[in-house]
Amino acid sequence: MTRSQPLLESNLKSLAFLHRGKVRDLYAVGDDKLLVIQTDRLSAFDVILPTPVPDKGRVLTALSNFWFDKLGHVIPNHLTGIAPESVVAQNERDQVAGRAFVVRRLKPLPIEAIVRGYVLGSGWKDYRKTGAICGIKLPAGLKEASKLPKPIFTPSTKAPMGAHDENISLAEAKKLLGSERAHEVS
């Protein structure tokens, strides 16, 4: 079995480039759709790491497709069913094969919506300092990676590339989203 070369950045000429995120590249497909390419870039703690993981984008796409399909009857999603290979030039199809979606263009939420079941990462940092995560008081004596009594909603900001997301309270999320939308998301 031979490994494919990792895709660090897509380079499509047939569509208008819109944005390069930590892991995904976005292109316009008309006015109402996007092509989302999941690259092999690796991001952890808001930093793009120097070594890509070959086929990571394909694995992410397969996992996403599985869950979108599995949960499609529970909650609608942004997938269009349009084959990514059909919206790019023939010589660009290898950049999207197995690693892209054509989606409806929607307005993104200005927060990250995180549900935690364990005290890890930035949640552990918050807990050590305050005994709470995102303003939610937790039992004393929890250790790193302790299972929480029940899952909690812990929103954060969406920081620009190079900056770090910051945990925020539900009250702060309500200010950014409005009470009704914050309730829907949480």
Coordinates of C-alpha atoms in Angstrom, one line a residue:
M1 CA 0.0 0.0 0.0
T2 CA 1.4 3.4 -0.9
R3 CA 0.6 6.5 1.0
S4 CA -0.7 9.5 -0.8
Q5 CA 1.0 12.9 -0.5
P6 CA -0.6 14.9 2.3
L7 CA -2.8 17.9 1.1
L8 CA -1.6 20.9 3.0
E9 CA -3.5 23.5 1.0
S10 CA -5.9 23.1 -1.9
N11 CA -5.2 25.1 -5.0
L12 CA -8.4 25.2 -7.1
K13 CA -8.6 27.7 -10.0
S14 CA -12.1 26.7 -11.2
L15 CA -13.8 28.2 -8.1
A16 CA -13.4 31.4 -6.2
F17 CA -11.3 30.9 -3.0
L18 CA -13.0 32.3 0.1
H19 CA -11.1 31.3 3.2
R20 CA -8.4 29.0 4.6
G21 CA -9.1 27.9 8.2
K22 CA -7.0 25.7 10.5
V23 CA -8.0 22.5 8.7
R24 CA -10.5 23.4 6.0
D25 CA -10.4 25.4 2.8
L26 CA -13.6 27.1 1.5
Y27 CA -14.6 27.9 -2.1
A28 CA -17.7 29.5 -3.5
V29 CA -20.0 27.4 -5.6
G30 CA -22.4 30.0 -7.0
D31 CA -24.0 32.4 -4.6
D32 CA -25.7 29.8 -2.3
K33 CA -23.3 27.0 -1.9
L34 CA -19.7 26.3 -0.6
L35 CA -17.1 23.6 -1.4
V36 CA -15.5 22.6 1.9
I37 CA -12.2 20.8 1.5
Q38 CA -10.8 19.0 4.6
T39 CA -7.1 19.1 4.3
D40 CA -4.4 17.0 6.1
R41 CA -3.4 20.0 8.3
L42 CA -3.3 19.1 12.0
S43 CA -4.6 21.7 14.5
A44 CA -4.4 21.4 18.3
F45 CA -5.1 24.1 20.9
D46 CA -5.7 26.7 18.1
V47 CA -2.3 26.1 16.5
I48 CA -1.6 24.5 13.1
L49 CA 1.1 21.9 13.7
P50 CA 4.0 21.6 11.1
T51 CA 3.6 18.0 10.2
P52 CA 0.4 17.0 8.3
V53 CA -1.3 13.6 8.7
P54 CA -1.7 11.9 5.3
D55 CA -5.3 11.2 4.5
K56 CA -6.6 13.0 7.7
G57 CA -9.0 15.0 5.5
R58 CA -10.4 11.9 4.0
V59 CA -10.9 10.3 7.4
L60 CA -12.6 13.5 8.7
T61 CA -14.9 13.5 5.7
A62 CA -15.8 9.8 6.1
L63 CA -16.6 10.4 9.8
S64 CA -18.6 13.5 9.1
N65 CA -20.6 11.7 6.3
F66 CA -21.3 8.8 8.7
W67 CA -22.7 11.1 11.4
F68 CA -24.6 13.4 9.0
D69 CA -26.2 10.3 7.5
K70 CA -26.9 8.6 10.9
L71 CA -28.5 11.8 12.4
G72 CA -30.1 13.2 9.3
H73 CA -33.6 12.1 10.5
V74 CA -33.0 13.8 13.9
I75 CA -31.6 17.2 12.8
P76 CA -31.2 18.8 9.3
N77 CA -27.7 19.5 8.1
H78 CA -26.1 21.7 5.4
L79 CA -25.1 18.9 2.9
T80 CA -26.5 19.3 -0.6
G81 CA -25.9 15.8 -2.0
I82 CA -23.9 17.4 -4.9
A83 CA -20.7 15.4 -5.7
P84 CA -17.7 17.7 -5.0
E85 CA -16.0 16.3 -8.1
S86 CA -18.8 17.7 -10.2
V87 CA -18.2 21.3 -9.3
V88 CA -14.4 21.5 -10.0
A89 CA -12.3 21.2 -13.2
Q90 CA -11.4 17.6 -14.2
N91 CA -7.7 18.2 -13.4
E92 CA -8.7 19.4 -9.8
R93 CA -10.8 16.4 -8.9
D94 CA -7.9 14.7 -7.0
Q95 CA -7.9 17.6 -4.5
V96 CA -11.5 17.0 -3.6
A97 CA -12.0 13.2 -4.0
G98 CA -13.1 11.7 -0.6
R99 CA -12.2 14.9 1.3
A100 CA -14.8 17.5 0.4
F101 CA -18.5 18.4 0.7
V102 CA -20.7 20.8 -1.2
V103 CA -22.9 22.5 1.4
R104 CA -25.6 25.2 1.6
R105 CA -24.0 28.5 2.4
L106 CA -25.2 29.5 5.9
K107 CA -24.3 32.2 8.4
P108 CA -21.9 30.8 11.0
L109 CA -22.6 31.2 14.7
P110 CA -20.1 33.5 16.4
I111 CA -19.3 30.9 19.1
E112 CA -18.0 27.4 19.4
A113 CA -20.7 25.1 20.8
I114 CA -18.9 22.6 23.0
V115 CA -20.5 19.8 25.1
R116 CA -18.1 18.3 27.7
G117 CA -18.4 15.0 29.5
Y118 CA -15.0 15.2 31.1
V119 CA -12.7 17.8 32.7
L120 CA -10.0 18.2 30.0
G121 CA -8.2 20.9 28.1
S122 CA -9.3 24.5 28.7
G123 CA -12.1 23.1 30.9
W124 CA -9.4 21.7 33.3
K125 CA -7.6 25.0 33.3
D126 CA -10.8 26.8 34.2
Y127 CA -11.7 24.3 36.9
R128 CA -8.3 24.4 38.6
K129 CA -8.6 28.2 38.8
T130 CA -12.2 28.7 39.7
G131 CA -13.9 25.3 40.5
A132 CA -16.1 25.9 37.5
I133 CA -16.1 25.7 33.7
C134 CA -17.7 28.5 31.8
G135 CA -19.4 29.7 35.0
I136 CA -20.9 26.2 35.8
K137 CA -19.9 25.3 39.3
L138 CA -18.6 21.7 39.6
P139 CA -18.0 19.4 42.5
A140 CA -14.8 19.9 44.5
G141 CA -12.0 17.4 44.1
L142 CA -12.3 16.6 40.5
K143 CA -9.0 15.5 38.8
E144 CA -7.9 16.1 35.3
A145 CA -10.0 13.8 32.9
S146 CA -12.6 13.2 35.6
K147 CA -16.0 12.2 34.2
L148 CA -18.5 14.9 34.9
P149 CA -21.8 14.0 36.7
K150 CA -23.6 15.0 33.5
P151 CA -22.6 16.6 30.2
I152 CA -22.4 20.4 30.3
F153 CA -22.6 23.0 27.6
T154 CA -19.4 25.1 27.6
P155 CA -19.4 27.7 24.8
S156 CA -16.3 29.6 23.7
T157 CA -15.4 32.4 21.4
K158 CA -14.2 31.7 17.8
A159 CA -10.8 33.3 17.7
P160 CA -9.1 34.3 14.5
M161 CA -6.2 32.2 13.2
G162 CA -3.3 32.4 15.6
A163 CA -5.4 33.5 18.6
H164 CA -6.9 31.3 21.2
D165 CA -10.6 30.6 21.7
E166 CA -11.8 31.7 25.2
N167 CA -14.4 29.9 27.3
I168 CA -17.5 32.1 27.9
S169 CA -20.5 31.7 30.1
L170 CA -24.0 30.9 28.8
A171 CA -25.0 34.5 29.6
E172 CA -22.2 35.7 27.3
A173 CA -23.3 33.3 24.6
K174 CA -26.9 34.7 25.0
K175 CA -25.5 38.2 24.4
L176 CA -23.8 37.0 21.2
L177 CA -26.6 34.8 19.9
G178 CA -29.7 36.1 21.5
S179 CA -31.6 34.1 24.2
E180 CA -33.7 32.0 21.8
R181 CA -30.8 30.9 19.6
A182 CA -28.5 30.3 22.6
H183 CA -31.2 28.0 24.1
E184 CA -31.5 26.1 20.7
V185 CA -27.7 25.6 20.6
S186 CA -27.3 24.6 24.2

